[in-house]
PDB file of C-alpha atoms and ligand atoms in Angstrom:
ATOM      1  CA  MET A   8     -11.631 -21.061 -76.202  1.00 89.00           C
ATOM      2  CA  GLU A   9      -9.855 -23.540 -73.927  1.00 94.00           C
ATOM      3  CA  ASN A  10     -10.786 -27.148 -74.610  1.00 97.00           C
ATOM      4  CA  LYS A  11      -8.649 -30.265 -74.145  1.00 97.00           C
ATOM      5  CA  TYR A  12      -9.758 -31.839 -77.417  1.00 97.00           C
ATOM      6  CA  VAL A  13      -9.087 -28.719 -79.467  1.00 97.00           C
ATOM      7  CA  LYS A  14      -5.722 -28.454 -77.704  1.00 97.00           C
ATOM      8  CA  LEU A  15      -4.905 -32.061 -78.627  1.00 97.00           C
ATOM      9  CA  ILE A  16      -5.775 -31.402 -82.268  1.00 98.00           C
ATOM     10  CA  THR A  17      -3.868 -28.118 -82.527  1.00 97.00           C
ATOM     11  CA  SER A  18      -0.727 -29.583 -80.922  1.00 96.00           C
ATOM     12  CA  ARG A  19      -0.338 -32.540 -83.325  1.00 97.00           C
ATOM     13  CA  VAL A  20       2.712 -32.405 -85.571  1.00 96.00           C
ATOM     14  CA  SER A  21       4.211 -34.761 -88.131  1.00 97.00           C
ATOM     15  CA  CYS A  22       7.077 -36.688 -86.559  1.00 96.00           C
ATOM     16  CA  ARG A  23      10.041 -37.723 -88.720  1.00 95.00           C
ATOM     17  CA  THR A  24      12.507 -39.099 -86.168  1.00 94.00           C
ATOM     18  CA  TYR A  25      11.762 -42.222 -84.148  1.00 95.00           C
ATOM     19  CA  THR A  26      13.476 -44.333 -81.523  1.00 95.00           C
ATOM     20  CA  GLU A  27      13.998 -48.080 -81.948  1.00 94.00           C
ATOM     21  CA  LYS A  28      11.316 -48.825 -79.325  1.00 95.00           C
ATOM     22  CA  ARG A  29       8.324 -50.692 -80.664  1.00 95.00           C
ATOM     23  CA  VAL A  30       4.812 -49.481 -79.943  1.00 97.00           C
ATOM     24  CA  PRO A  31       2.803 -52.134 -78.024  1.00 97.00           C
ATOM     25  CA  ILE A  32       0.155 -53.767 -80.191  1.00 97.00           C
ATOM     26  CA  LYS A  33      -2.564 -52.616 -77.758  1.00 98.00           C
ATOM     27  CA  LYS A  34      -1.751 -48.998 -78.560  1.00 98.00           C
ATOM     28  CA  VAL A  35      -1.499 -49.689 -82.296  1.00 98.00           C
ATOM     29  CA  LEU A  36      -4.914 -51.323 -82.250  1.00 98.00           C
ATOM     30  CA  ALA A  37      -6.352 -48.402 -80.280  1.00 98.00           C
ATOM     31  CA  ILE A  38      -5.097 -46.096 -83.042  1.00 98.00           C
ATOM     32  CA  ALA A  39      -6.659 -48.324 -85.710  1.00 98.00           C
ATOM     33  CA  GLU A  40      -9.914 -48.342 -83.737  1.00 98.00           C
ATOM     34  CA  ALA A  41      -9.941 -44.540 -83.824  1.00 98.00           C
ATOM     35  CA  GLY A  42      -9.503 -44.773 -87.601  1.00 98.00           C
ATOM     36  CA  LYS A  43     -12.369 -47.235 -87.859  1.00 98.00           C
ATOM     37  CA  TYR A  44     -14.758 -44.701 -86.314  1.00 98.00           C
ATOM     38  CA  ALA A  45     -13.985 -41.963 -88.848  1.00 98.00           C
ATOM     39  CA  PRO A  46     -16.904 -40.676 -90.865  1.00 98.00           C
ATOM     40  CA  SER A  47     -17.433 -42.161 -94.318  1.00 98.00           C
ATOM     41  CA  ALA A  48     -19.504 -40.936 -97.240  1.00 98.00           C
ATOM     42  CA  ARG A  49     -23.002 -42.413 -96.972  1.00 98.00           C
ATOM     43  CA  ASN A  50     -21.579 -44.661 -94.241  1.00 98.00           C
ATOM     44  CA  ARG A  51     -20.378 -47.087 -96.910  1.00 98.00           C
ATOM     45  CA  GLN A  52     -17.073 -47.774 -95.066  1.00 98.00           C
ATOM     46  CA  ILE A  53     -15.331 -48.565 -98.344  1.00 98.00           C
ATOM     47  CA  CYS A  54     -11.786 -48.298 -96.981  1.00 98.00           C
ATOM     48  CA  ASN A  55      -9.896 -50.855 -94.948  1.00 98.00           C
ATOM     49  CA  ILE A  56      -7.172 -50.393 -92.379  1.00 98.00           C
ATOM     50  CA  TYR A  57      -4.149 -52.694 -92.671  1.00 98.00           C
ATOM     51  CA  VAL A  58      -2.082 -52.785 -89.492  1.00 98.00           C
ATOM     52  CA  ILE A  59       1.354 -54.066 -90.456  1.00 96.00           C
ATOM     53  CA  LYS A  60       2.616 -55.428 -87.146  1.00 89.00           C
ATOM     54  CA  ASN A  61       4.958 -58.157 -88.348  1.00 93.00           C
ATOM     55  CA  ALA A  62       8.507 -56.768 -88.186  1.00 94.00           C
ATOM     56  CA  SER A  63       9.686 -58.512 -91.343  1.00 96.00           C
ATOM     57  CA  LYS A  64       6.664 -57.193 -93.269  1.00 96.00           C
ATOM     58  CA  VAL A  65       7.411 -53.651 -92.076  1.00 96.00           C
ATOM     59  CA  GLU A  66      10.998 -54.184 -93.266  1.00 96.00           C
ATOM     60  CA  LYS A  67       9.667 -55.276 -96.651  1.00 96.00           C
ATOM     61  CA  LEU A  68       7.915 -51.932 -96.990  1.00 97.00           C
ATOM     62  CA  ARG A  69      10.979 -50.034 -95.852  1.00 96.00           C
ATOM     63  CA  ASN A  70      13.230 -51.929 -98.269  1.00 96.00           C
ATOM     64  CA  LEU A  71      10.791 -51.295-101.085  1.00 96.00           C
ATOM     65  CA  SER A  72      11.072 -47.563-100.477  1.00 96.00           C
ATOM     66  CA  ILE A  73      14.869 -47.725-100.163  1.00 95.00           C
ATOM     67  CA  GLU A  74      15.046 -49.599-103.445  1.00 96.00           C
ATOM     68  CA  LEU A  75      12.467 -47.743-105.490  1.00 95.00           C
ATOM     69  CA  SER A  76      11.697 -44.337-104.016  1.00 88.00           C
ATOM     70  CA  PRO A  77      13.801 -41.416-105.269  1.00 85.00           C
ATOM     71  CA  ARG A  78      13.812 -40.139-101.687  1.00 84.00           C
ATOM     72  CA  GLY A  79      14.972 -43.464-100.238  1.00 88.00           C
ATOM     73  CA  ASP A  80      13.710 -44.740 -96.869  1.00 91.00           C
ATOM     74  CA  CYS A  81      10.412 -42.927 -96.480  1.00 93.00           C
ATOM     75  CA  MET A  82       9.612 -44.327 -93.035  1.00 93.00           C
ATOM     76  CA  TYR A  83      12.059 -42.312 -90.913  1.00 93.00           C
ATOM     77  CA  GLY A  84      12.889 -45.365 -88.794  1.00 91.00           C
ATOM     78  CA  ALA A  85       9.306 -45.970 -87.647  1.00 95.00           C
ATOM     79  CA  LYS A  86       8.601 -49.603 -86.783  1.00 94.00           C
ATOM     80  CA  THR A  87       4.846 -49.540 -87.230  1.00 97.00           C
ATOM     81  CA  VAL A  88       2.933 -48.824 -90.407  1.00 98.00           C
ATOM     82  CA  ILE A  89      -0.830 -48.644 -90.828  1.00 98.00           C
ATOM     83  CA  LEU A  90      -2.014 -48.543 -94.425  1.00 98.00           C
ATOM     84  CA  VAL A  91      -5.414 -47.211 -95.429  1.00 99.00           C
ATOM     85  CA  ALA A  92      -6.749 -48.466 -98.746  1.00 98.00           C
ATOM     86  CA  GLY A  93      -9.996 -48.518-100.677  1.00 98.00           C
ATOM     87  CA  PRO A  94     -11.390 -49.081-104.183  1.00 98.00           C
ATOM     88  CA  ARG A  95      -9.279 -47.069-106.652  1.00 98.00           C
ATOM     89  CA  GLU A  96     -12.219 -46.136-108.865  1.00 98.00           C
ATOM     90  CA  ASP A  97     -14.529 -44.948-106.090  1.00 98.00           C
ATOM     91  CA  ALA A  98     -14.922 -41.168-105.922  1.00 98.00           C
ATOM     92  CA  PHE A  99     -14.912 -41.226-102.117  1.00 98.00           C
ATOM     93  CA  THR A 100     -11.879 -43.407-101.407  1.00 98.00           C
ATOM     94  CA  ASP A 101      -9.495 -40.465-100.900  1.00 98.00           C
ATOM     95  CA  LYS A 102     -11.945 -38.508 -98.778  1.00 98.00           C
ATOM     96  CA  ASP A 103     -12.921 -41.427 -96.564  1.00 99.00           C
ATOM     97  CA  GLY A 104      -9.304 -42.543 -96.325  1.00 99.00           C
ATOM     98  CA  ALA A 105      -8.092 -39.097 -95.299  1.00 99.00           C
ATOM     99  CA  CYS A 106     -10.658 -38.990 -92.478  1.00 99.00           C
ATOM    100  CA  ILE A 107      -9.423 -42.368 -91.234  1.00 99.00           C
ATOM    101  CA  LEU A 108      -5.803 -41.274 -91.379  1.00 99.00           C
ATOM    102  CA  GLU A 109      -6.403 -38.017 -89.524  1.00 98.00           C
ATOM    103  CA  ASN A 110      -8.335 -39.841 -86.792  1.00 98.00           C
ATOM    104  CA  MET A 111      -5.327 -42.118 -86.390  1.00 98.00           C
ATOM    105  CA  PHE A 112      -2.780 -39.255 -86.229  1.00 98.00           C
ATOM    106  CA  LEU A 113      -4.842 -37.634 -83.504  1.00 98.00           C
ATOM    107  CA  ALA A 114      -5.245 -40.875 -81.568  1.00 98.00           C
ATOM    108  CA  ALA A 115      -1.493 -41.494 -81.803  1.00 98.00           C
ATOM    109  CA  HIS A 116      -0.834 -38.004 -80.470  1.00 98.00           C
ATOM    110  CA  GLY A 117      -3.317 -38.561 -77.657  1.00 98.00           C
ATOM    111  CA  LEU A 118      -1.411 -41.725 -76.724  1.00 98.00           C
ATOM    112  CA  GLY A 119       1.876 -39.798 -76.575  1.00 97.00           C
ATOM    113  CA  LEU A 120       3.177 -41.196 -79.862  1.00 97.00           C
ATOM    114  CA  GLY A 121       4.596 -39.563 -82.950  1.00 97.00           C
ATOM    115  CA  SER A 122       3.064 -40.155 -86.356  1.00 97.00           C
ATOM    116  CA  CYS A 123       3.259 -39.004 -89.947  1.00 97.00           C
ATOM    117  CA  TRP A 124       1.352 -39.426 -93.227  1.00 98.00           C
ATOM    118  CA  ILE A 125       3.473 -41.292 -95.767  1.00 98.00           C
ATOM    119  CA  ASN A 126       2.271 -40.925 -99.308  1.00 97.00           C
ATOM    120  CA  GLN A 127       4.604 -43.090-101.377  1.00 96.00           C
ATOM    121  CA  PHE A 128       3.074 -46.509-100.795  1.00 97.00           C
ATOM    122  CA  ASP A 129       0.432 -46.476-103.490  1.00 98.00           C
ATOM    123  CA  ASP A 130       3.098 -46.007-106.173  1.00 96.00           C
ATOM    124  CA  LEU A 131       5.537 -48.396-104.493  1.00 97.00           C
ATOM    125  CA  LEU A 132       2.922 -51.140-104.089  1.00 97.00           C
ATOM    126  CA  ASN A 133       1.960 -50.826-107.737  1.00 97.00           C
ATOM    127  CA  THR A 134       5.396 -51.872-108.987  1.00 97.00           C
ATOM    128  CA  PRO A 135       5.947 -55.570-109.898  1.00 97.00           C
ATOM    129  CA  LYS A 136       7.782 -56.139-106.592  1.00 97.00           C
ATOM    130  CA  GLY A 137       5.264 -54.060-104.656  1.00 97.00           C
ATOM    131  CA  LEU A 138       2.266 -55.880-106.077  1.00 98.00           C
ATOM    132  CA  LYS A 139       3.543 -59.136-104.591  1.00 97.00           C
ATOM    133  CA  ILE A 140       3.815 -57.487-101.175  1.00 97.00           C
ATOM    134  CA  LYS A 141       0.367 -55.885-101.583  1.00 98.00           C
ATOM    135  CA  LYS A 142      -1.073 -59.306-102.362  1.00 97.00           C
ATOM    136  CA  SER A 143       0.677 -60.867 -99.370  1.00 97.00           C
ATOM    137  CA  PHE A 144      -0.976 -58.221 -97.136  1.00 97.00           C
ATOM    138  CA  GLY A 145      -4.381 -59.162 -98.543  1.00 97.00           C
ATOM    139  CA  ILE A 146      -4.926 -55.749-100.144  1.00 98.00           C
ATOM    140  CA  PRO A 147      -7.015 -56.220-103.306  1.00 98.00           C
ATOM    141  CA  GLU A 148      -5.112 -55.271-106.452  1.00 96.00           C
ATOM    142  CA  ASP A 149      -7.806 -52.744-107.423  1.00 97.00           C
ATOM    143  CA  PHE A 150      -7.469 -50.936-104.083  1.00 98.00           C
ATOM    144  CA  LYS A 151      -5.623 -47.657-103.859  1.00 98.00           C
ATOM    145  CA  VAL A 152      -3.418 -47.034-100.842  1.00 98.00           C
ATOM    146  CA  VAL A 153      -4.689 -43.605 -99.786  1.00 98.00           C
ATOM    147  CA  GLY A 154      -1.877 -43.139 -97.329  1.00 98.00           C
ATOM    148  CA  ALA A 155       0.100 -44.679 -94.526  1.00 98.00           C
ATOM    149  CA  CYS A 156       0.190 -43.682 -90.890  1.00 98.00           C
ATOM    150  CA  ILE A 157       3.613 -44.417 -89.460  1.00 98.00           C
ATOM    151  CA  VAL A 158       3.719 -44.524 -85.682  1.00 98.00           C
ATOM    152  CA  GLY A 159       6.464 -44.615 -83.098  1.00 97.00           C
ATOM    153  CA  TYR A 160       8.112 -42.931 -80.151  1.00 96.00           C
ATOM    154  CA  ALA A 161       9.551 -39.559 -81.108  1.00 95.00           C
ATOM    155  CA  LYS A 162      13.299 -39.337 -80.487  1.00 92.00           C
ATOM    156  CA  GLU A 163      14.081 -37.348 -77.385  1.00 82.00           C
ATOM    157  CA  GLY A 164      15.539 -33.937 -78.013  1.00 77.00           C
ATOM    158  CA  VAL A 165      14.076 -33.660 -81.489  1.00 75.00           C
ATOM    159  CA  SER A 166      12.025 -30.515 -81.677  1.00 75.00           C
ATOM    160  CA  LEU A 167       8.509 -31.126 -82.869  1.00 84.00           C
ATOM    161  CA  ASN A 168       7.510 -27.593 -83.643  1.00 91.00           C
ATOM    162  CA  ILE A 169       4.000 -26.722 -84.610  1.00 94.00           C
ATOM    163  CA  LYS A 170       4.202 -25.116 -88.037  1.00 94.00           C
ATOM    164  CA  GLU A 171       2.840 -21.641 -88.365  1.00 95.00           C
ATOM    165  CA  ARG A 172      -0.448 -21.456 -90.189  1.00 97.00           C
ATOM    166  CA  LYS A 173      -1.257 -18.819 -92.790  1.00 96.00           C
ATOM    167  CA  VAL A 174      -2.670 -15.709 -91.158  1.00 96.00           C
ATOM    168  CA  ASP A 175      -5.714 -15.646 -93.401  1.00 96.00           C
ATOM    169  CA  PHE A 176      -6.426 -19.384 -93.154  1.00 97.00           C
ATOM    170  CA  ILE A 177      -9.829 -18.890 -91.592  1.00 97.00           C
ATOM    171  CA  LYS A 178     -12.325 -16.597 -93.283  1.00 97.00           C
ATOM    172  CA  VAL A 179     -15.322 -15.621 -91.238  1.00 96.00           C
ATOM    173  CA  ILE A 180     -18.115 -14.520 -93.518  1.00 96.00           C
TER     174      ILE A 180
HETATM  175  C1  FMN B 475      -1.910 -35.870 -98.264  1.00 57.75           C
HETATM  176  C2  FMN B 475      -0.641 -35.754 -97.429  1.00 57.75           C
HETATM  177  C3  FMN B 475       0.511 -36.389 -97.851  1.00 57.75           C
HETATM  178  C4  FMN B 475       1.682 -36.331 -97.063  1.00 57.75           C
HETATM  179  N1  FMN B 475       2.767 -37.066 -97.436  1.00 57.75           N
HETATM  180  C5  FMN B 475       3.879 -37.042 -96.666  1.00 57.75           C
HETATM  181  C6  FMN B 475       4.997 -37.862 -96.988  1.00 57.75           C
HETATM  182  O1  FMN B 475       4.979 -38.654 -97.922  1.00 57.75           O
HETATM  183  N2  FMN B 475       6.086 -37.772 -96.189  1.00 57.75           N
HETATM  184  C7  FMN B 475       6.143 -36.922 -95.108  1.00 57.75           C
HETATM  185  O2  FMN B 475       7.167 -36.887 -94.447  1.00 57.75           O
HETATM  186  N3  FMN B 475       5.084 -36.155 -94.769  1.00 57.75           N
HETATM  187  C8  FMN B 475       3.963 -36.196 -95.511  1.00 57.75           C
HETATM  188  N4  FMN B 475       2.857 -35.449 -95.153  1.00 57.75           N
HETATM  189  C9  FMN B 475       2.924 -34.598 -93.960  1.00 57.75           C
HETATM  190  C10 FMN B 475       2.996 -33.114 -94.316  1.00 57.75           C
HETATM  191  O3  FMN B 475       4.263 -32.818 -94.843  1.00 57.75           O
HETATM  192  C11 FMN B 475       2.706 -32.309 -93.044  1.00 57.75           C
HETATM  193  O4  FMN B 475       1.413 -32.584 -92.601  1.00 57.75           O
HETATM  194  C12 FMN B 475       2.844 -30.790 -93.289  1.00 57.75           C
HETATM  195  O5  FMN B 475       4.181 -30.439 -93.537  1.00 57.75           O
HETATM  196  C13 FMN B 475       2.341 -29.971 -92.089  1.00 57.75           C
HETATM  197  O6  FMN B 475       3.059 -30.344 -90.943  1.00 57.75           O
HETATM  198  P1  FMN B 475       2.335 -30.902 -89.640  1.00 57.75           P
HETATM  199  O7  FMN B 475       1.687 -32.222 -89.998  1.00 57.75           O
HETATM  200  O8  FMN B 475       3.453 -31.066 -88.631  1.00 57.75           O
HETATM  201  O9  FMN B 475       1.317 -29.892 -89.213  1.00 57.75           O
HETATM  202  C14 FMN B 475       1.690 -35.528 -95.890  1.00 57.75           C
HETATM  203  C15 FMN B 475       0.516 -34.886 -95.483  1.00 57.75           C
HETATM  204  C16 FMN B 475      -0.643 -35.003 -96.224  1.00 57.75           C
HETATM  205  C17 FMN B 475      -1.920 -34.349 -95.731  1.00 57.75           C
END
């Protein structure tokens, strides 16, 4: 069935190559707003969205990954990072957080931007160096970083192919 919203959703891909151009704060905040309106278990809204807009703070995160991640720079050159975090011990933090992140990937796509889930930040921000950065962002120490949404302008010429899905993904019973 043809529908512009379904089309938007099914054409989103993870982007791993970005230009130097910064995303205007208005667009970043629109993405965060989309995250804010994600569903949450029992409407408790236990997660927070941390928009890291300050360039030197973004660099701190990048340098942390360069220094401590086995895979090195995990941000693929993106200049904007949005962290989603919630209480580590709450059973719904991951589920609520994932809904927020997906809303933001879709909003970014709708705004013509590339985005990708980055998973390393919970581990990185739990190291002695990372904990200082986490504190400076105002993220409570007992919060888990569910994931990060990196956002930017996809580099021209880079193919952003939609990955094939398993043929038996959907079961109709
Ligand atoms: C929970 C989760 C963690 C992910 N972590 C990373 C990551 O750390 N780095 C990365 O480049 N992509 C990460 N991804 C993106 C996946 O690799 C990507 O969604 C998958 O390959 C399918 O590609 P698509 O998003 O283009 O459809 C993650 C995705 C999810 C859902």
